[in-house]
Every structure is written in C-alpha cells, then in structure tokens.
XYZ file of C-alpha atoms in Angstrom:
524
model
C 5.608 -43.827 56.555
C 7.535 -42.521 59.538
C 5.477 -42.241 62.717
C 6.140 -40.482 65.999
C 7.125 -42.621 68.979
C 8.386 -41.921 72.493
C 12.103 -41.610 73.137
C 11.976 -44.679 75.394
C 10.400 -46.699 72.573
C 12.721 -45.467 69.832
C 16.131 -45.842 71.489
C 17.715 -48.810 73.241
C 17.695 -48.628 77.020
C 20.924 -48.947 78.971
C 19.662 -52.232 80.392
C 19.214 -53.597 76.860
C 22.761 -52.597 75.949
C 24.181 -54.030 79.169
C 22.311 -57.327 78.739
C 23.804 -57.804 75.241
C 27.390 -57.615 76.524
C 28.641 -61.176 77.191
C 30.062 -62.099 80.583
C 31.829 -65.207 81.819
C 30.407 -64.540 85.289
C 28.246 -61.947 87.003
C 31.128 -59.623 87.947
C 33.004 -59.842 84.646
C 33.358 -56.557 82.748
C 36.107 -57.669 80.351
C 33.718 -57.577 77.401
C 32.459 -54.081 78.230
C 29.842 -52.449 80.406
C 27.673 -49.361 80.837
C 26.061 -47.924 83.959
C 24.788 -44.680 85.433
C 27.008 -43.179 88.089
C 24.871 -42.914 91.249
C 26.435 -39.629 92.416
C 25.547 -37.882 89.136
C 22.055 -39.283 88.520
C 18.964 -37.524 89.807
C 15.769 -35.692 88.872
C 15.931 -31.920 88.676
C 12.605 -30.049 88.438
C 12.889 -26.223 88.518
C 10.078 -23.817 87.643
C 11.180 -20.644 85.861
C 9.662 -17.704 83.963
C 8.529 -18.380 80.379
C 11.162 -18.552 77.617
C 13.977 -19.208 80.118
C 14.747 -22.778 79.078
C 15.984 -22.122 75.548
C 18.425 -19.434 76.649
C 19.692 -21.489 79.581
C 20.152 -24.805 77.783
C 21.914 -23.090 74.875
C 24.460 -21.687 77.323
C 25.043 -25.095 78.934
C 25.334 -27.007 75.640
C 27.699 -24.392 74.192
C 29.966 -24.752 77.209
C 29.842 -28.552 76.971
C 30.875 -28.435 73.310
C 33.349 -25.556 73.266
C 34.853 -25.394 76.743
C 34.531 -28.800 78.372
C 35.378 -31.073 75.414
C 32.076 -32.875 74.877
C 30.404 -33.763 71.585
C 26.734 -32.778 71.806
C 23.822 -34.331 69.878
C 20.119 -33.587 70.089
C 18.778 -37.086 69.513
C 15.080 -36.517 70.162
C 12.590 -33.666 70.161
C 8.813 -33.561 70.290
C 6.224 -30.861 71.030
C 2.535 -30.904 71.918
C 0.423 -27.768 72.247
C -3.052 -27.088 73.564
C -5.482 -25.285 71.207
C -6.161 -22.821 74.041
C -2.502 -21.809 74.289
C -1.793 -18.198 73.174
C 0.953 -19.426 70.858
C -1.189 -22.143 69.281
C -2.172 -20.074 66.227
C 1.379 -18.900 65.560
C 2.800 -22.411 65.926
C 0.214 -23.918 63.580
C 0.863 -21.087 61.116
C 4.583 -21.809 61.385
C 3.884 -25.476 60.763
C 1.909 -24.674 57.604
C 4.698 -22.384 56.385
C 7.232 -25.152 56.986
C 5.074 -27.614 55.058
C 4.900 -25.178 52.139
C 8.685 -24.751 52.167
C 9.129 -28.525 52.344
C 6.849 -29.010 49.311
C 8.850 -26.436 47.368
C 12.104 -28.050 48.455
C 10.846 -31.521 47.504
C 9.847 -30.204 44.082
C 13.326 -28.742 43.615
C 14.901 -31.956 44.846
C 12.749 -33.982 42.467
C 13.874 -31.810 39.555
C 17.495 -32.206 40.617
C 17.112 -36.002 40.770
C 15.523 -36.021 37.299
C 18.351 -33.861 35.946
C 20.921 -36.224 37.447
C 19.253 -39.240 35.851
C 19.172 -37.567 32.417
C 22.732 -36.283 32.678
C 23.944 -39.665 33.934
C 22.365 -41.310 30.892
C 24.082 -38.848 28.534
C 27.362 -39.215 30.407
C 27.242 -43.006 30.051
C 26.586 -42.699 26.320
C 29.429 -40.255 25.685
C 31.744 -42.294 27.910
C 30.953 -45.324 25.791
C 31.793 -43.407 22.591
C 35.046 -42.101 24.066
C 35.830 -45.707 24.918
C 35.647 -46.534 21.211
C 38.272 -43.888 20.520
C 40.384 -45.038 23.475
C 40.366 -48.657 22.288
C 40.604 -47.650 18.602
C 37.444 -49.628 17.923
C 37.033 -48.710 14.249
C 34.173 -51.129 13.726
C 31.951 -49.420 16.337
C 32.948 -45.929 15.174
C 32.137 -46.788 11.568
C 28.791 -48.201 12.720
C 28.045 -44.839 14.387
C 29.081 -43.020 11.195
C 26.826 -45.218 9.045
C 23.791 -44.997 11.373
C 23.885 -41.327 12.369
C 25.780 -39.519 9.587
C 25.772 -41.398 6.317
C 22.193 -42.631 6.717
C 20.934 -39.017 6.742
C 22.438 -38.231 3.331
C 20.049 -37.977 0.353
C 18.837 -41.113 -1.375
C 21.322 -42.453 -3.874
C 24.248 -41.048 -1.885
C 23.992 -42.901 1.433
C 25.391 -46.402 1.564
C 22.098 -47.900 2.699
C 20.415 -46.782 -0.530
C 23.435 -47.595 -2.713
C 23.360 -51.135 -1.301
C 20.630 -51.914 -3.831
C 23.289 -51.662 -6.537
C 26.269 -52.974 -4.495
C 24.907 -55.239 -1.720
C 28.304 -55.621 -0.024
C 29.213 -51.915 0.078
C 28.676 -51.534 3.850
C 30.777 -54.621 4.615
C 33.404 -53.365 2.168
C 33.478 -49.991 3.952
C 33.975 -51.726 7.307
C 36.926 -53.639 5.840
C 38.804 -50.491 4.834
C 41.278 -48.570 7.019
C 42.032 -44.841 7.139
C 45.006 -45.406 4.814
C 42.761 -46.775 2.081
C 41.938 -43.302 0.742
C 42.694 -43.720 -2.959
C 40.768 -45.506 -5.678
C 43.712 -47.732 -6.588
C 44.228 -48.914 -2.963
C 40.542 -49.769 -2.617
C 40.373 -51.632 -5.936
C 43.520 -53.621 -5.085
C 42.392 -54.474 -1.519
C 38.751 -55.364 -2.168
C 38.840 -56.413 -5.841
C 35.822 -54.192 -6.673
C 34.907 -52.093 -9.681
C 36.274 -48.590 -10.144
C 32.803 -47.080 -9.687
C 32.359 -48.718 -6.276
C 35.957 -47.871 -5.343
C 35.304 -44.198 -6.075
C 32.271 -44.209 -3.747
C 34.160 -46.059 -1.002
C 37.136 -43.708 -1.249
C 34.832 -40.746 -0.805
C 33.218 -42.399 2.220
C 36.623 -43.122 3.812
C 37.696 -39.486 3.427
C 34.373 -38.270 4.885
C 34.699 -40.737 7.754
C 38.244 -39.560 8.596
C 37.141 -35.922 8.674
C 33.998 -36.746 10.675
C 36.056 -38.710 13.210
C 38.338 -35.733 13.892
C 35.421 -33.339 14.368
C 33.347 -35.863 16.304
C 36.115 -36.680 18.784
C 36.643 -33.000 19.584
C 32.893 -32.461 20.020
C 32.378 -35.569 22.178
C 35.249 -34.602 24.480
C 33.806 -31.135 25.008
C 30.280 -32.433 25.574
C 31.431 -35.138 27.986
C 33.382 -32.564 29.972
C 30.360 -30.232 30.185
C 27.990 -33.070 31.092
C 30.268 -34.414 33.820
C 30.641 -30.920 35.249
C 26.874 -30.416 35.328
C 26.321 -33.933 36.656
C 28.645 -33.460 39.621
C 27.102 -30.052 40.315
C 23.583 -31.498 40.330
C 24.678 -34.366 42.565
C 26.047 -31.806 44.992
C 22.808 -29.831 44.819
C 20.866 -32.958 45.807
C 22.947 -33.242 48.981
C 22.422 -29.529 49.624
C 18.658 -29.930 49.171
C 18.662 -32.843 51.620
C 20.661 -30.907 54.196
C 18.302 -27.962 53.778
C 15.160 -30.101 54.017
C 16.293 -32.261 56.930
C 15.745 -29.691 59.737
C 12.449 -28.543 58.184
C 11.068 -32.068 57.973
C 12.299 -32.849 61.471
C 10.611 -29.715 62.802
C 7.244 -30.605 61.271
C 7.765 -34.145 62.490
C 8.011 -32.855 66.039
C 4.836 -30.725 66.056
C 1.666 -32.424 67.185
C -1.799 -30.977 67.537
C -3.657 -32.657 70.380
C -6.801 -31.847 72.296
C -7.072 -30.913 75.959
C -8.237 -34.401 76.853
C -4.979 -35.900 75.609
C -2.891 -33.286 77.380
C -4.866 -33.838 80.574
C -3.397 -37.329 80.728
C 0.152 -35.921 80.983
C 1.892 -36.704 84.265
C 2.983 -33.087 84.726
C -0.469 -31.654 84.110
C -1.271 -28.961 86.712
C -4.531 -29.172 88.588
C -7.514 -28.734 86.280
C -7.763 -28.910 82.497
C -8.474 -25.289 81.709
C -4.887 -24.083 81.611
C -3.571 -23.267 78.123
C -0.194 -24.923 77.902
C 2.298 -26.827 75.763
C 4.630 -29.762 76.378
C 8.074 -29.921 74.810
C 10.263 -33.028 75.150
C 13.966 -33.004 74.221
C 16.831 -35.440 74.817
C 20.483 -34.420 74.453
C 23.530 -36.655 74.512
C 26.901 -35.122 75.361
C 29.837 -37.501 75.373
C 33.595 -37.422 75.722
C 36.435 -39.916 75.948
C 37.506 -40.965 79.402
C 41.050 -40.320 80.652
C 43.518 -43.167 80.653
C 46.528 -44.632 78.849
C 46.862 -43.931 75.134
C 48.989 -46.815 73.914
C 50.249 -47.410 70.381
C 49.267 -51.075 70.555
C 46.210 -51.506 68.348
C 44.161 -54.509 67.396
C 43.189 -55.115 63.776
C 39.510 -54.832 62.780
C 37.671 -58.114 62.107
C 38.973 -59.417 58.788
C 35.635 -60.773 57.606
C 33.990 -57.348 57.868
C 36.651 -54.727 57.258
C 38.896 -55.674 54.350
C 39.133 -52.144 52.949
C 42.449 -50.348 53.182
C 42.759 -47.127 55.150
C 40.335 -48.070 57.940
C 41.092 -46.638 61.382
C 42.573 -49.197 63.750
C 41.596 -49.082 67.411
C 43.596 -50.183 70.412
C 40.699 -52.596 70.949
C 38.221 -53.167 68.106
C 34.850 -51.656 69.202
C 32.796 -53.603 66.653
C 32.494 -56.795 68.686
C 29.930 -59.503 69.404
C 27.893 -57.240 71.679
C 27.490 -54.624 68.935
C 26.628 -57.288 66.360
C 23.992 -58.672 68.715
C 22.408 -55.234 69.202
C 22.304 -54.211 65.518
C 19.053 -56.154 64.827
C 17.461 -54.383 67.794
C 18.645 -50.997 66.472
C 17.126 -51.855 63.092
C 13.848 -52.831 64.742
C 13.714 -49.712 66.914
C 14.586 -47.188 64.201
C 13.068 -48.941 61.190
C 16.187 -48.879 58.980
C 18.835 -51.365 57.897
C 22.333 -50.979 59.357
C 24.836 -51.662 56.574
C 28.584 -52.234 56.512
C 28.981 -48.605 55.405
C 27.029 -47.449 58.474
C 29.324 -49.441 60.768
C 32.387 -47.969 59.070
C 30.935 -44.476 59.418
C 30.213 -45.075 63.119
C 33.773 -46.328 63.705
C 35.231 -43.275 61.966
C 33.007 -40.952 63.987
C 34.044 -42.695 67.198
C 37.719 -42.372 66.255
C 37.421 -38.741 65.147
C 35.215 -37.458 67.956
C 36.762 -39.742 70.561
C 40.065 -41.584 70.282
C 41.198 -44.948 68.826
C 43.147 -45.487 72.067
C 40.415 -44.644 74.573
C 38.643 -47.729 75.931
C 35.902 -46.010 77.885
C 33.739 -42.895 77.646
C 31.417 -40.670 79.641
C 28.004 -39.834 78.189
C 25.836 -37.180 79.834
C 22.171 -37.877 79.176
C 19.921 -34.806 79.397
C 16.241 -35.789 78.981
C 14.010 -32.799 79.633
C 10.291 -32.081 79.515
C 9.250 -28.418 79.416
C 5.675 -27.722 80.443
C 4.690 -24.129 79.524
C 1.418 -22.769 80.896
C -0.248 -19.561 81.982
C -1.555 -19.151 85.511
C -4.906 -17.474 86.250
C -2.898 -14.535 87.591
C -1.525 -13.992 84.060
C 1.967 -15.243 84.862
C 3.655 -17.342 82.145
C 5.903 -20.050 83.580
C 7.897 -23.081 82.440
C 7.997 -26.194 84.558
C 11.270 -27.906 83.543
C 11.729 -31.561 84.412
C 15.163 -33.162 83.884
C 14.350 -36.837 84.471
C 16.898 -38.373 84.815
C 19.832 -36.028 84.441
C 22.760 -38.411 84.596
C 26.289 -39.389 83.579
C 26.778 -42.845 82.096
C 30.176 -44.535 82.223
C 30.580 -46.943 79.295
C 33.166 -48.825 77.283
C 33.751 -47.980 73.634
C 31.647 -50.844 72.253
C 28.589 -49.435 74.064
C 29.523 -45.960 72.780
C 29.619 -47.358 69.241
C 26.060 -48.629 69.729
C 24.871 -45.126 70.614
C 26.633 -43.652 67.557
C 24.979 -46.296 65.381
C 21.617 -45.180 66.790
C 22.398 -41.573 65.839
C 23.249 -42.716 62.294
C 20.054 -44.796 62.210
C 17.989 -41.705 63.062
C 19.726 -39.767 60.273
C 18.968 -42.586 57.822
C 15.382 -42.719 59.038
C 14.864 -39.076 58.191
C 16.573 -39.417 54.790
C 14.395 -42.445 54.035
C 11.293 -40.407 54.873
C 12.394 -37.663 52.462
C 12.994 -40.259 49.742
C 9.531 -41.695 50.375
C 8.044 -38.234 49.960
C 9.831 -37.917 46.614
C 8.255 -41.127 45.349
C 9.965 -43.755 43.282
C 11.457 -45.305 46.398
C 9.892 -47.378 49.161
C 11.155 -48.215 52.637
C 10.751 -51.983 52.778
C 12.152 -54.070 55.602
C 14.286 -51.145 56.747
C 15.917 -50.850 53.318
C 15.179 -48.005 50.922
C 14.530 -49.638 47.542
C 13.876 -48.253 44.106
C 10.633 -49.247 42.423
C 12.668 -50.758 39.588
C 14.555 -52.899 42.108
C 11.304 -54.129 43.627
C 10.026 -55.095 40.171
C 13.333 -56.770 39.370
C 12.953 -58.988 42.420
C 10.491 -60.987 40.333
C 13.507 -62.071 38.250
C 16.227 -62.906 40.777
C 18.132 -65.082 38.305
C 19.554 -61.975 36.644
C 21.379 -61.037 39.836
C 24.632 -62.620 40.904
C 24.332 -64.864 43.928
C 26.915 -65.627 46.530
C 28.620 -68.970 46.001
C 27.107 -71.741 48.058
C 30.513 -72.869 49.322
C 31.262 -69.377 50.709
C 27.914 -69.228 52.481
C 28.423 -72.673 53.985
C 31.899 -71.772 55.247
C 30.655 -68.551 56.861
C 27.684 -70.353 58.406
C 29.954 -73.121 59.719
C 32.368 -70.638 61.304
C 29.580 -68.608 62.904
C 27.786 -71.702 64.181
C 31.030 -72.939 65.754
C 31.634 -69.628 67.525
C 28.020 -69.510 68.703
C 28.135 -73.104 69.953
C 31.367 -72.425 71.840
C 29.881 -69.346 73.542
C 26.780 -71.333 74.493
C 28.977 -74.108 75.903
C 30.858 -71.670 78.138
C 27.601 -70.051 79.239
C 26.163 -73.470 80.134
C 29.196 -74.295 82.256
C 28.795 -71.003 84.094
C 25.038 -71.385 84.604
C 25.030 -75.037 85.684
C 28.298 -75.428 87.557
C 28.961 -71.817 88.535
C 32.378 -72.004 86.920
C 34.336 -68.831 86.267
C 36.453 -69.444 83.194
C 39.332 -67.145 84.087
C 41.408 -67.877 81.006
C 38.657 -66.608 78.674
C 38.674 -62.836 78.900
C 37.409 -60.035 76.731
C 39.580 -57.195 75.421
C 38.813 -54.846 78.335
C 40.185 -54.857 81.855
C 38.006 -57.370 83.776
C 38.052 -54.958 86.707
C 37.496 -51.830 84.616
C 34.191 -51.170 86.299
C 35.775 -51.202 89.741
C 38.824 -49.205 88.652
C 36.990 -46.556 86.660
C 33.423 -46.517 87.919
C 34.269 -46.527 91.603
C 37.752 -45.045 91.308
C 37.725 -42.263 88.748
C 33.952 -41.927 89.112
C 34.289 -40.359 92.553
C 36.865 -37.884 91.239
C 34.657 -37.096 88.254
C 31.579 -36.561 90.439
C 33.507 -34.176 92.664
C 35.840 -32.291 90.307
C 33.978 -32.335 86.974
C 30.292 -32.777 87.661
C 30.170 -31.150 91.068
C 32.528 -28.274 90.236
C 31.560 -27.525 86.613
C 28.459 -29.088 85.035
C 26.007 -29.154 87.929
C 26.811 -25.539 88.985
C 26.033 -24.463 85.396
C 22.520 -25.968 85.673
C 21.962 -24.380 89.081
C 23.182 -20.997 87.882
C 20.828 -20.968 84.890
C 17.697 -22.604 86.323
C 18.125 -22.291 90.109
C 15.619 -24.047 92.310
C 18.151 -25.869 94.501
C 19.655 -24.547 97.699
C-alpha cells in the first residue's frame, strides 16, 4: 500500500547524489558532480492575496517550458486542510467525488483487463490453428476434424462409433491424404474392405470441404480477435492515463486536525485560524551550453546490447548511477529495471542532448499557507525554500530522471494493487500466479552458473581495483592523475565558477528572478 511521505524522505538529496560520485581526490570532478550555485540559491517568502499563487506559478512555468527552453516536471504535491477552513467542505466533497470516479474507472479497467485476457486466450488458440495450416500439419488438422466435427455426427455415422466395427478406422483416416478421394485408391493404399473404403472416402471428401471453410472462418475470426485485442490493450493504457491524475490528487489530500497543523513551522500565532497548507516541488531543467561534438562513447556492452540505442558523447549510465539505483528503489519502493534505465537514457537524449555533458536544474520547492485573518482578509503566505539552480553533470541528471520514472511506476503499481490480482513485493509488481509459481522454481530457466561466476568475477575485480585506488588516496594522500573519469576534471571550476557567474547575471538575474518578483512581489 502506498503511503504519503515528505519530499525530503522520498527523493535523494543532492548530498547523497554527490557522495555516490567517485573521486580520485577531494577536488576531482572528472566522474561528475552536482552543486547549488550560491548566487541563485535563497529563500523567498512573499505574502499575497488568496488565490494568487496558482495564477502566478502557471505563468512562470509556462515561460520556463515554452520560452526559456526548460523541461518542467511537478515531482511532488501534498495538501493539508483544517476542518475550520471555509473550503474544507468543498475539498472533502471533491475528494469523495474523485474517489467515486476512481472506483468507476477501476471497474472499467478491470473489465478491460478481463477482456484482454479472454481475447488473448482466443487469439492464442486461433494462432495455433493457423499454424497447423501454415505448416501443413495434416495430422493435427484431422485430429481437430475428428474431435470437433465428426464426433458430433449421429451414432453409427461418426468414426468413434464406427470403430466398434472397424477398430483401425481412425488410424486409417489419418493415413490418407487429400488425393485419396476414391474407393479404389483407398482400397489399394490401405488394403481394406470396400465397405470401409466407402466410409473413409466419404470422410476424406467431408474433411477437404471442412478444411476450406474452416480456414476461411479461422482467418476472419483471428483478424477480428486481434483487432479487438489491440483495441482493448490501448483502452487499458487510456484508463491508466485517465486514472493517474485522479489517484494522485486523492493521494495528495489529507484531513488533519488543528493540533497537527499547529505543529507546522509556518503556523501563524494562535491555533484558531482556519487555514490550509499546500506543498509542491517543481523541477525545471535544461542542457548547459558547450561543445556538441560528434565523438560518442558506446553504452556499456554488458547492459545495452540492443540495437538502435542512443549513443552519448559520454555514457551517462556509469558507476555512480549504478550505485544510486538501490537507494532510488528504497526511497520510491519500486524496482528499477533495464527497461527503466533505457527509458531514462532516451528521455535524457530527447529532452536534453546526447552531446551535452552538463545541465542546469531549477528546483522550486514551495509551501503555500492559506489562512483568513480576523479582519476577514484571505491571504497566502508563500515560502520558496530553497529556490535554487543546481549545476550538474549528465550522470546526476540521469539519476533525477530515474527518480521521476520511479514515481510514475509507484503510482502505476498502486493502481494495479487496487485492481487486485497483483501485489507489490520487494519493489516488483508480481502476479498472484507468479507468486504461487515461486513454490516450484525448477520449472523456470536459471542462468548458467558459469555466466554468473564470470560476471561476479569481473565485478569483484573492478570493485577491488576501485577500493585499492581509494585506499592509496586515503592512506598516502596520492592523487592518481592518470586515472580520470569521462568528464573534464576541472569542469566544476570552468562551468560552476565560469559560466555560473554569467548565468546568474544574464539568465537568472535578467529573466527568471524578475518573473518571480513581478508575479509575487515582496522584494525591493
């Protein structure tokens, strides 16, 4: 069951990401880095009339996305409301309406899943039959004819009842071909009596006619079933997309008492004020300027062997990302798979650039405290803490994209849990049948022991080598200059302190920060 947690508890901190990036010495940034730029990091706490925030932040985010070249994600949202707030009743009513719509949507989704399972079963059966025709498997086709057509004929006419008189008649029928359609051919081929040959000839002619009609019918049915199956599969995705924002919205609404709200750090004096607290975190990121070279490094062979995978100038899926994936899984409660990593790489390439080695991520964490003063004035106390720009290399950016994908998987897993039949176990969504089948692991193919040992040996060697270098650095203070990561070892100095000053002045100071001041004011 998915439970609500704070943003700080759910997502990796920048310190956690930075600590996972290996370094040969304290100043080395050749393996990547991430840090807040000091000139664009601060707390901004304006107080504005009620219902100002939504209009203002929409304007800023739209400009970030459409005018200034950023990709914007809302990665976290949560709302608490006091029972004494004027909007409490309407919000709770909205929550109940959302729950009703979710139940209806889940019922529709459940029906769609059931339809897909039934259609998939029929499709497999008809595909199997068409395979008999494709391979010209006369034995299997004749078996179908005997079991489903001939067996339903009246007693004394079907071969199963005639077998009392001629015990080998079914085997004799299987031995005949479509050309054996005369009494003389049958008698000569099988050395049987004329009476039996007459019956077999009739059966061969019926079988030939049935096969023509049956093939035409199976082709039409298979086509209709596949069409319906693909349509229902698409409807399942549509149901999920439709349910996702509804479930997320209910997820975000909490009913708490005044005592709980009184503990909030932004609580105004006294506990009698009717108010609500709304927490949101946005990420807006863009690729950093720099050289766009055609030189590209290949992805790690042991992970990405599929053709058509985007190649980066420097592969972002490195040791630092691998080290952080278990922490992402622990934080978000899902399993990060190879497909998730591939999806994150493609998103990084599409929304960023395969040639860009560093990025800028604007982090906008905001808490909106809405309350009504004794004078009757409705206000919003807006706290951006900390509004900041983070400069980071592409491996750290890949970690953040993986966290976005993990949140999407977390929500999908919750929907699947609501549907039943699936359970989130160890971060992996498993079918009930798969859980039961785990009692019989011998039916599943296992990886060869030799392959496992080779992989383990290679990984242990790499790990031991890294530990050896780290020990040299820690004990002797050595700086192994010939061992460098794929990034510029002075990238932090060149970009963070070089371009960072230009960015703070010409981008942040001239564009983004004035947009916040224009909308929310509060700063002279």
